[in-house]
Coordinates of C-alpha atoms in Angstrom, one line a residue:
M1 CA 3.2 32.6 -5.8
L2 CA 7.3 33.5 -6.5
P3 CA 8.3 36.8 -5.3
R4 CA 8.6 39.2 -8.1
G5 CA 11.9 40.2 -9.0
R6 CA 13.4 37.1 -6.7
D7 CA 15.5 34.3 -8.2
P8 CA 13.9 31.4 -8.7
V9 CA 16.2 29.2 -7.8
F10 CA 16.9 31.1 -4.6
V11 CA 13.4 31.5 -3.7
V12 CA 12.5 27.8 -4.8
N13 CA 15.4 26.5 -2.4
I14 CA 13.9 28.0 0.4
G15 CA 10.9 27.1 0.1
V16 CA 12.1 23.2 -0.5
N17 CA 13.6 23.5 2.8
D18 CA 11.2 24.9 4.8
V19 CA 8.4 22.4 3.7
G20 CA 10.7 19.4 3.5
K21 CA 11.2 19.4 7.3
E22 CA 7.0 19.0 7.4
Q23 CA 7.1 16.7 4.9
E24 CA 5.0 18.9 2.8
F25 CA 5.9 17.7 -0.5
D26 CA 3.0 19.0 -2.6
K27 CA 4.2 22.8 -1.5
A28 CA 7.6 22.1 -2.9
I29 CA 5.9 20.6 -6.3
D30 CA 4.1 24.1 -6.3
F31 CA 7.3 26.0 -5.8
Y32 CA 9.2 24.1 -8.7
T33 CA 6.6 24.5 -11.1
Q34 CA 6.3 28.1 -10.4
A35 CA 9.7 28.0 -10.9
I36 CA 9.5 25.7 -14.5
E37 CA 7.0 28.2 -16.0
L38 CA 9.5 31.1 -15.3
N39 CA 12.3 29.0 -16.7
P40 CA 11.6 25.9 -18.3
T41 CA 14.8 25.2 -19.1
V42 CA 17.0 24.2 -16.1
S43 CA 17.2 20.5 -15.5
V44 CA 17.5 20.9 -11.4
Y45 CA 13.8 22.3 -11.2
Y46 CA 12.8 19.4 -13.0
G47 CA 15.1 16.8 -11.0
N48 CA 14.2 18.1 -7.3
R49 CA 10.6 18.4 -8.5
S50 CA 10.8 14.6 -9.0
F51 CA 12.2 14.3 -6.0
A52 CA 9.1 15.8 -4.3
Y53 CA 7.0 13.4 -6.7
L54 CA 8.9 10.4 -5.6
K55 CA 7.9 11.1 -1.6
S56 CA 4.5 12.0 -2.7
E57 CA 4.3 8.4 -4.4
Y58 CA 3.2 10.1 -8.0
F59 CA 5.8 7.8 -9.6
G60 CA 4.7 8.7 -13.4
S61 CA 5.1 12.2 -12.4
A62 CA 8.6 11.6 -10.9
L63 CA 9.7 9.8 -14.1
N64 CA 8.4 12.4 -16.6
D65 CA 10.5 14.9 -14.8
A66 CA 13.8 12.9 -14.1
S67 CA 13.7 12.3 -18.1
K68 CA 12.6 15.9 -19.0
A69 CA 15.7 17.2 -16.6
L70 CA 18.0 14.6 -18.7
E71 CA 16.5 15.9 -21.8
L72 CA 18.1 19.1 -21.2
D73 CA 21.3 18.2 -19.2
K74 CA 22.5 15.0 -20.1
N75 CA 25.2 15.1 -17.8
Y76 CA 22.8 15.5 -14.7
V77 CA 23.7 12.7 -12.5
K78 CA 21.1 13.1 -10.1
G79 CA 18.5 13.0 -13.2
Y80 CA 19.3 9.0 -13.3
Y81 CA 19.0 9.0 -9.5
R82 CA 15.7 10.1 -10.1
R83 CA 14.4 8.2 -12.5
A84 CA 15.8 4.9 -11.3
G85 CA 14.0 5.2 -8.4
A86 CA 10.9 5.7 -10.2
Y87 CA 11.3 3.0 -12.4
M88 CA 12.0 0.8 -9.3
S89 CA 8.8 2.1 -7.5
L90 CA 7.1 0.8 -10.7
G91 CA 8.6 -2.6 -10.8
K92 CA 10.6 -1.7 -13.9
F93 CA 14.4 -3.1 -12.5
K94 CA 15.5 -3.5 -16.0
L95 CA 15.1 0.0 -16.8
A96 CA 16.5 1.2 -13.5
L97 CA 19.3 -0.8 -13.8
K98 CA 20.5 1.3 -17.1
D99 CA 20.1 4.7 -15.2
F100 CA 22.2 3.1 -12.3
E101 CA 24.5 2.1 -14.8
M102 CA 25.0 5.5 -16.2
V103 CA 25.7 6.7 -12.9
T104 CA 28.4 4.3 -12.1
K105 CA 30.0 5.3 -15.2
A106 CA 30.0 9.2 -14.6
C107 CA 30.9 8.7 -10.8
P108 CA 33.2 5.8 -10.7
N109 CA 34.1 6.5 -7.0
D110 CA 30.7 6.8 -5.9
K111 CA 30.1 3.6 -3.1
D112 CA 26.7 4.2 -2.9
A113 CA 25.8 4.4 -6.6
K114 CA 28.2 1.4 -7.2
M115 CA 25.9 -0.3 -4.2
K116 CA 22.6 0.4 -5.8
F117 CA 23.5 -0.8 -9.2
T118 CA 24.6 -4.3 -7.5
E119 CA 21.4 -4.3 -5.4
C120 CA 19.5 -3.9 -8.8
N121 CA 21.5 -5.8 -10.8
K122 CA 21.3 -9.0 -8.3
I123 CA 17.1 -8.0 -8.2
V124 CA 16.9 -8.3 -12.5
R125 CA 19.2 -11.7 -12.5
R126 CA 16.7 -13.5 -9.6
M127 CA 13.6 -12.7 -11.8
A128 CA 15.3 -13.8 -14.8
F129 CA 15.9 -16.7 -13.0
E130 CA 12.9 -17.3 -11.5
K131 CA 11.3 -16.6 -15.1
A132 CA 13.2 -19.2 -16.4
I133 CA 12.4 -21.9 -14.5
A134 CA 9.0 -21.0 -14.2
V135 CA 6.1 -23.7 -15.5
D136 CA 2.8 -22.4 -14.6
D137 CA 0.9 -25.3 -15.0
C138 CA 3.4 -27.8 -13.0
R139 CA 5.2 -25.4 -10.8
K140 CA 4.5 -26.4 -6.8
S141 CA 3.0 -23.8 -4.4
V142 CA 4.8 -22.7 -1.3
A143 CA 1.5 -23.9 0.7
D144 CA 2.4 -27.1 -0.3
T145 CA 6.3 -27.2 0.9
I146 CA 5.1 -26.2 4.4
D147 CA 5.7 -29.3 7.1
L148 CA 3.6 -28.0 9.6
E149 CA 3.9 -31.7 11.3
N150 CA 7.3 -31.7 11.8
M151 CA 7.9 -27.7 13.3
C152 CA 8.6 -28.3 17.0
I153 CA 7.4 -26.0 19.6
E154 CA 10.3 -25.3 22.0
E155 CA 9.9 -25.7 25.4
D156 CA 11.1 -22.3 26.5
Y157 CA 8.0 -20.6 24.2
T158 CA 5.4 -18.8 26.1
G159 CA 3.5 -17.2 23.4
P160 CA 0.0 -17.5 22.5
Q161 CA -1.1 -20.8 21.3
L162 CA -3.4 -22.0 18.9
E163 CA -6.2 -24.0 20.3
N164 CA -6.9 -27.4 18.4
G165 CA -5.2 -25.5 15.5
K166 CA -7.8 -23.0 15.4
V167 CA -7.9 -19.4 16.3
T168 CA -9.7 -18.0 19.5
D169 CA -10.9 -15.1 21.1
S170 CA -8.3 -15.7 24.0
F171 CA -5.6 -16.6 21.1
I172 CA -6.2 -12.9 19.7
K173 CA -6.0 -10.9 23.0
E174 CA -2.9 -12.9 24.0
L175 CA -1.4 -12.3 20.4
M176 CA -2.1 -8.6 20.1
Q177 CA -0.5 -8.3 23.9
N178 CA 2.4 -10.6 22.9
F179 CA 3.2 -8.2 20.0
K180 CA 2.6 -5.4 21.9
D181 CA 5.7 -6.4 24.3
G182 CA 7.5 -6.7 21.2
K183 CA 7.4 -10.9 20.8
K184 CA 7.2 -12.9 18.0
L185 CA 4.5 -15.6 17.5
H186 CA 6.0 -19.3 17.1
R187 CA 6.7 -19.9 13.0
K188 CA 4.5 -22.9 13.4
Y189 CA 1.2 -21.4 14.5
A190 CA 2.3 -18.3 11.9
Y191 CA 2.5 -20.4 9.0
K192 CA -0.6 -22.6 10.0
I193 CA -2.4 -19.0 10.2
L194 CA -1.3 -18.1 6.6
L195 CA -2.2 -21.9 5.2
D196 CA -5.7 -21.3 6.5
V197 CA -6.5 -17.8 5.8
K198 CA -5.2 -18.6 2.0
E199 CA -7.9 -21.7 1.8
M200 CA -10.6 -18.9 3.2
F201 CA -9.7 -16.4 0.6
K202 CA -9.5 -19.1 -2.2
K203 CA -13.5 -19.6 -1.8
Q204 CA -14.5 -16.3 -2.2
P205 CA -14.9 -14.1 -5.3
S206 CA -13.0 -11.0 -6.6
L207 CA -15.9 -8.6 -5.3
I208 CA -17.4 -9.4 -2.3
D209 CA -21.1 -9.1 -0.9
I210 CA -21.4 -7.8 2.8
H211 CA -25.1 -7.3 4.1
V212 CA -24.9 -4.9 7.1
P213 CA -28.8 -5.8 9.0
D214 CA -30.7 -1.9 9.8
G215 CA -29.4 -0.3 12.9
K216 CA -26.3 -2.2 12.9
K217 CA -23.0 -0.5 12.9
F218 CA -20.2 -1.3 10.0
T219 CA -16.5 0.2 10.1
I220 CA -14.3 0.6 7.1
C221 CA -10.5 1.1 7.8
G222 CA -7.9 2.7 5.3
D223 CA -4.5 2.2 4.9
I224 CA -2.6 0.7 8.1
H225 CA 0.8 0.6 6.7
G226 CA 2.6 -1.6 9.3
Q227 CA 1.7 1.0 12.2
Y228 CA 0.5 -1.9 14.5
Y229 CA 0.3 0.8 17.6
D230 CA -1.9 2.5 15.7
L231 CA -4.1 -0.5 14.5
L232 CA -4.2 -1.3 18.4
N233 CA -5.3 2.5 19.2
I234 CA -8.3 1.9 16.3
F235 CA -9.5 -1.0 18.5
Q236 CA -9.2 1.1 21.7
L237 CA -11.3 3.8 20.0
N238 CA -13.8 1.5 18.6
G239 CA -14.0 -1.7 19.9
L240 CA -12.3 -5.1 18.9
P241 CA -14.1 -6.8 15.9
S242 CA -16.4 -9.0 16.9
E243 CA -19.9 -10.9 15.3
S244 CA -21.5 -7.3 16.4
N245 CA -18.6 -5.3 15.8
P246 CA -17.4 -5.9 11.8
Y247 CA -14.9 -4.4 10.3
L248 CA -13.5 -3.8 6.6
F249 CA -9.6 -3.2 6.2
N250 CA -9.2 -1.5 3.0
G251 CA -5.7 -2.6 1.7
D252 CA -2.4 -1.6 2.1
F253 CA -2.0 -3.5 5.6
V254 CA 2.0 -3.7 5.3
D255 CA 5.2 -2.0 4.0
R256 CA 7.0 1.7 5.3
G257 CA 5.9 0.9 9.0
S258 CA 8.3 -1.4 10.5
F259 CA 5.5 -3.6 12.3
S260 CA 3.6 -4.9 9.1
V261 CA 4.3 -8.7 10.4
E262 CA 2.0 -7.7 13.7
C263 CA -0.4 -5.7 11.4
I264 CA -1.1 -8.5 9.1
F265 CA -1.1 -11.4 11.8
T266 CA -3.6 -9.8 14.2
L267 CA -5.9 -8.9 11.0
F268 CA -5.6 -12.4 9.6
S269 CA -6.1 -14.0 13.1
F270 CA -9.6 -11.7 13.0
K271 CA -10.5 -13.1 9.5
L272 CA -10.3 -16.5 10.5
L273 CA -12.4 -16.1 13.5
Y274 CA -14.8 -13.9 12.3
P275 CA -14.8 -15.0 8.7
N276 CA -18.3 -13.3 7.9
H277 CA -17.9 -10.3 10.1
F278 CA -14.0 -9.1 9.3
F279 CA -13.2 -8.3 5.6
M280 CA -9.9 -7.5 4.0
S281 CA -9.4 -5.9 0.4
R282 CA -6.2 -6.0 -1.5
G283 CA -4.1 -3.1 -1.7
N284 CA -1.4 -2.3 -3.9
H285 CA 1.1 -2.5 -1.7
E286 CA -0.4 -6.3 -1.6
S287 CA 2.0 -7.1 -4.0
Q288 CA 5.7 -8.8 -4.7
T289 CA 7.4 -5.5 -5.9
M290 CA 6.1 -3.3 -3.3
N291 CA 6.9 -6.0 -0.5
Q292 CA 10.7 -6.2 -2.1
M293 CA 10.8 -2.4 -1.9
Y294 CA 8.9 -1.1 0.9
G295 CA 10.2 -3.3 3.6
F296 CA 7.4 -5.7 4.1
E297 CA 9.8 -8.8 2.5
G298 CA 12.7 -7.1 4.4
E299 CA 10.6 -7.6 7.6
V300 CA 9.1 -11.4 7.0
K301 CA 12.8 -12.2 6.5
A302 CA 14.3 -10.9 9.4
K303 CA 11.5 -12.1 11.8
Y304 CA 11.1 -15.5 10.2
S305 CA 12.2 -16.8 6.9
S306 CA 12.0 -16.1 3.1
Q307 CA 9.7 -18.9 2.7
M308 CA 7.4 -17.6 4.5
A309 CA 7.8 -14.1 2.7
D310 CA 7.1 -16.5 -0.5
L311 CA 4.0 -17.6 1.0
F312 CA 2.8 -14.1 2.0
T313 CA 2.9 -13.7 -1.5
E314 CA 0.5 -16.2 -2.6
V315 CA -1.7 -15.3 0.1
F316 CA -1.9 -12.1 -0.8
N317 CA -2.6 -13.1 -4.8
W318 CA -5.7 -14.2 -3.0
L319 CA -7.0 -11.3 -1.4
P320 CA -10.4 -10.2 -2.5
L321 CA -10.3 -7.0 -4.5
A322 CA -13.7 -5.2 -3.8
H323 CA -16.5 -5.4 -1.3
C324 CA -20.0 -4.0 -1.8
V325 CA -22.1 -3.0 1.2
N326 CA -25.8 -3.9 1.0
N327 CA -25.8 -3.6 -3.0
R328 CA -25.6 0.5 -2.4
V329 CA -21.9 1.2 -1.6
L330 CA -18.7 -0.3 -3.7
I331 CA -15.6 -0.2 -1.6
M332 CA -12.0 -0.8 -3.1
H333 CA -8.6 0.5 -2.7
G334 CA -7.6 2.7 -5.5
G335 CA -10.4 3.9 -8.0
L336 CA -12.3 3.7 -10.7
F337 CA -11.7 2.7 -14.4
S338 CA -10.1 4.2 -17.7
Q339 CA -12.9 2.8 -19.4
D340 CA -16.6 3.4 -19.0
D341 CA -19.4 0.7 -18.4
V342 CA -17.6 -1.3 -16.1
T343 CA -20.1 -3.5 -13.9
L344 CA -19.6 -5.3 -10.6
D345 CA -20.2 -8.7 -12.5
E346 CA -17.3 -7.7 -14.2
I347 CA -15.2 -7.2 -11.2
R348 CA -16.6 -10.8 -9.5
K349 CA -14.9 -11.9 -13.0
V350 CA -11.5 -11.0 -12.6
E351 CA -8.9 -13.7 -12.3
R352 CA -7.0 -12.2 -9.3
N353 CA -4.7 -14.8 -8.4
R354 CA -1.7 -12.9 -9.9
Q355 CA 0.3 -10.3 -9.4
P356 CA -0.9 -6.6 -10.0
P357 CA -1.3 -6.2 -13.8
E358 CA 0.0 -2.9 -15.2
E359 CA -3.8 -2.2 -16.5
G360 CA -7.2 -3.0 -16.7
I361 CA -10.2 -3.7 -13.8
M362 CA -7.7 -5.1 -11.6
C363 CA -4.6 -2.7 -11.6
E364 CA -7.1 0.2 -11.8
L365 CA -9.3 -0.9 -8.5
L366 CA -5.6 -1.1 -6.8
W367 CA -4.0 2.0 -8.2
S368 CA -6.3 4.7 -9.3
D369 CA -7.2 8.0 -7.4
P370 CA -9.9 10.7 -8.1
Q371 CA -9.7 14.2 -9.3
P372 CA -11.1 17.2 -8.9
Q373 CA -11.5 18.3 -12.6
K374 CA -14.1 16.4 -15.5
G375 CA -13.1 13.5 -17.6
R376 CA -9.9 11.3 -16.6
S377 CA -6.2 12.0 -16.8
P378 CA -2.8 9.9 -16.8
S379 CA -2.3 8.7 -13.6
K380 CA 0.8 10.7 -11.2
R381 CA 1.3 7.5 -10.3
G382 CA 2.2 5.9 -13.2
V383 CA 0.0 3.4 -13.2
G384 CA -4.1 3.3 -12.9
T385 CA -5.8 6.4 -13.8
Q386 CA -7.5 9.5 -12.5
F387 CA -10.9 9.5 -12.6
G388 CA -13.1 12.9 -12.4
P389 CA -16.6 13.5 -10.5
D390 CA -18.7 12.5 -14.1
V391 CA -16.7 9.2 -13.9
T392 CA -18.0 8.1 -10.6
K393 CA -21.4 9.6 -11.2
N394 CA -21.4 7.8 -14.3
F395 CA -20.2 4.7 -12.7
L396 CA -22.6 4.6 -9.9
E397 CA -25.6 5.3 -11.9
L398 CA -25.2 2.4 -14.2
N399 CA -24.3 -0.3 -11.2
K400 CA -27.0 1.7 -9.2
L401 CA -25.2 2.5 -6.2
E402 CA -24.9 5.6 -3.6
Y403 CA -21.6 6.4 -3.4
I404 CA -17.7 4.7 -3.3
I405 CA -15.3 4.4 -0.1
R406 CA -11.3 4.2 -1.1
S407 CA -8.3 4.7 0.4
H408 CA -4.8 4.8 -0.9
E409 CA -3.9 8.6 -0.3
V410 CA -2.4 10.6 2.6
K411 CA -4.9 13.3 3.8
P412 CA -4.0 15.6 6.4
E413 CA -7.3 14.9 8.3
G414 CA -7.4 11.4 7.3
Y415 CA -10.7 11.3 5.1
E416 CA -11.6 13.3 2.1
V417 CA -14.9 13.9 0.6
A418 CA -15.0 14.4 -3.1
H419 CA -17.0 14.5 -6.3
D420 CA -20.1 16.0 -4.2
G421 CA -19.9 13.5 -1.8
L422 CA -20.3 10.3 -4.4
C423 CA -16.1 9.6 -3.7
L424 CA -14.8 9.1 0.1
T425 CA -11.1 8.7 0.9
V426 CA -10.3 7.2 4.1
F427 CA -6.6 6.8 5.5
S428 CA -6.0 4.9 8.9
A429 CA -2.2 5.6 9.6
P430 CA -1.9 8.7 11.2
N431 CA 1.6 10.6 10.9
Y432 CA 2.8 8.2 8.1
C433 CA 5.6 7.1 8.4
D434 CA 6.6 9.2 11.3
T435 CA 7.0 12.2 9.3
M436 CA 3.7 13.5 7.4
G437 CA 2.0 15.0 10.4
N438 CA -1.4 13.7 9.1
K439 CA -4.3 12.2 11.3
G440 CA -6.0 8.9 11.0
A441 CA -9.5 8.2 10.3
F442 CA -12.1 5.8 9.8
I443 CA -15.7 5.5 9.0
T444 CA -18.5 4.0 10.7
T445 CA -22.0 3.8 9.1
E446 CA -25.3 1.7 9.7
G447 CA -26.9 -0.7 7.4
K448 CA -30.2 1.4 6.8
T449 CA -29.0 4.3 6.0
L450 CA -25.1 3.8 5.2
K451 CA -24.2 7.6 5.9
P452 CA -20.8 8.1 6.8
K453 CA -19.3 9.1 9.9
F454 CA -16.0 10.1 10.3
V455 CA -13.9 9.1 13.4
T456 CA -10.5 10.7 13.6
Y457 CA -7.2 10.5 15.5
E458 CA -3.6 11.4 16.4
A459 CA -0.8 8.8 15.9
V460 CA 0.2 7.0 19.2
P461 CA 3.9 6.3 20.7
H462 CA 5.6 3.2 19.4
P463 CA 9.0 1.7 20.2
N464 CA 11.8 3.2 18.7
V465 CA 12.1 1.2 15.3
K466 CA 12.1 3.7 12.5
P467 CA 9.8 3.5 9.3
M468 CA 11.4 1.5 6.8
A469 CA 13.6 -0.1 8.9
Y470 CA 13.9 -3.1 6.8
A471 CA 13.1 -1.4 3.2
S472 CA 15.5 -2.1 0.4
N473 CA 18.9 0.4 0.2
L474 CA 17.8 1.1 -3.5
L475 CA 15.4 3.6 -1.9
G476 CA 17.8 6.1 -1.4
F477 CA 17.0 8.3 -4.5
I478 CA 18.8 11.2 -3.3

């Protein structure tokens, strides 16, 4: 609560300065909400809460607050910055460009604003060009343009090599050590892995059925977000994937963390080696817009090429959207749906080879979040929906399931049990972005009981490369 008799601007600014050091933006949101309740006519309150929402990845709420701030004060320049940031995070670059243009008009000597306007304009122009030349029926796949035969392996290359073009156990172990030592996989082998895993995913349905035998262990991991050294720690704690130690990684393998290339090639290699015992679900960050903004595209271009970045987009389009374990537990990255009566068969039939749409089953599987109250609410993220315990209960009863597991949200302990134990969240990137201070977690269970057990862990050291090192310059919302 704001202390009685204290000026809300003074108190809120103290609160935000304090919690900002620990990246506890939920507390900042609470402070500004209290200030708005005391005086709902101050544009700065909405603008600063918008910033906290942006940092919490609640892009829809950030957009609403920035718009409210500008409604109160059309000359509030930071409001245009905040709203542009929300629009960009939602992939609405044309609308972001309009707001950056307003900033450049208001502050013609602001070099940062001019740079953001220029960069955003480039994206809008590129998207317009790609749309103009795209002909869906005859557009050539990037995969079809890769000429592996003429890619030479240099004599001085000493890294891991595929054996007869195949991933092996020894290849993966050498690959992980190679990455740990800060070295690259040769581009010929990198392309080969991408081409092979794409063909594997193409043959699979949008909903994968997994059978875990009685008494056998199964592990579910949440978001990794390019934190390669924390991924290695999971394997250290829980054992390497194998036919006797199967895993499911539940989306958001890349972006934000600056070792996303190392993460994704490690995971794809395990998928190729153990196709029936290693599983990967698509997350909302396995998309072109997210990759452009949050670092993965920039990282791939820096470590390999723009052609490979485009190939990754094609591969991500084929990632399965959900997994069902023993016909009893459904696992997806985001959550449930804005409509009742969605069945597992409908999920199986989703045409997923595309960029995530802004609504519908595919969108909600990637973007939705649970809420404590009954019913549904508009998503704070601006995409997907928020669903209550009654929605979860009804979905489970309709589909004869016991509970759902999802990821998508940072949790202080790395996991959360909600909706009377029917909705579990698991997040596997500890100290997210080197700032959040959260633990990471994974879930282990066994085939007969499917009772979830949570294993938590702290972040481990990594080389001195900051998160978001390859992210778009447009992400400077302040």
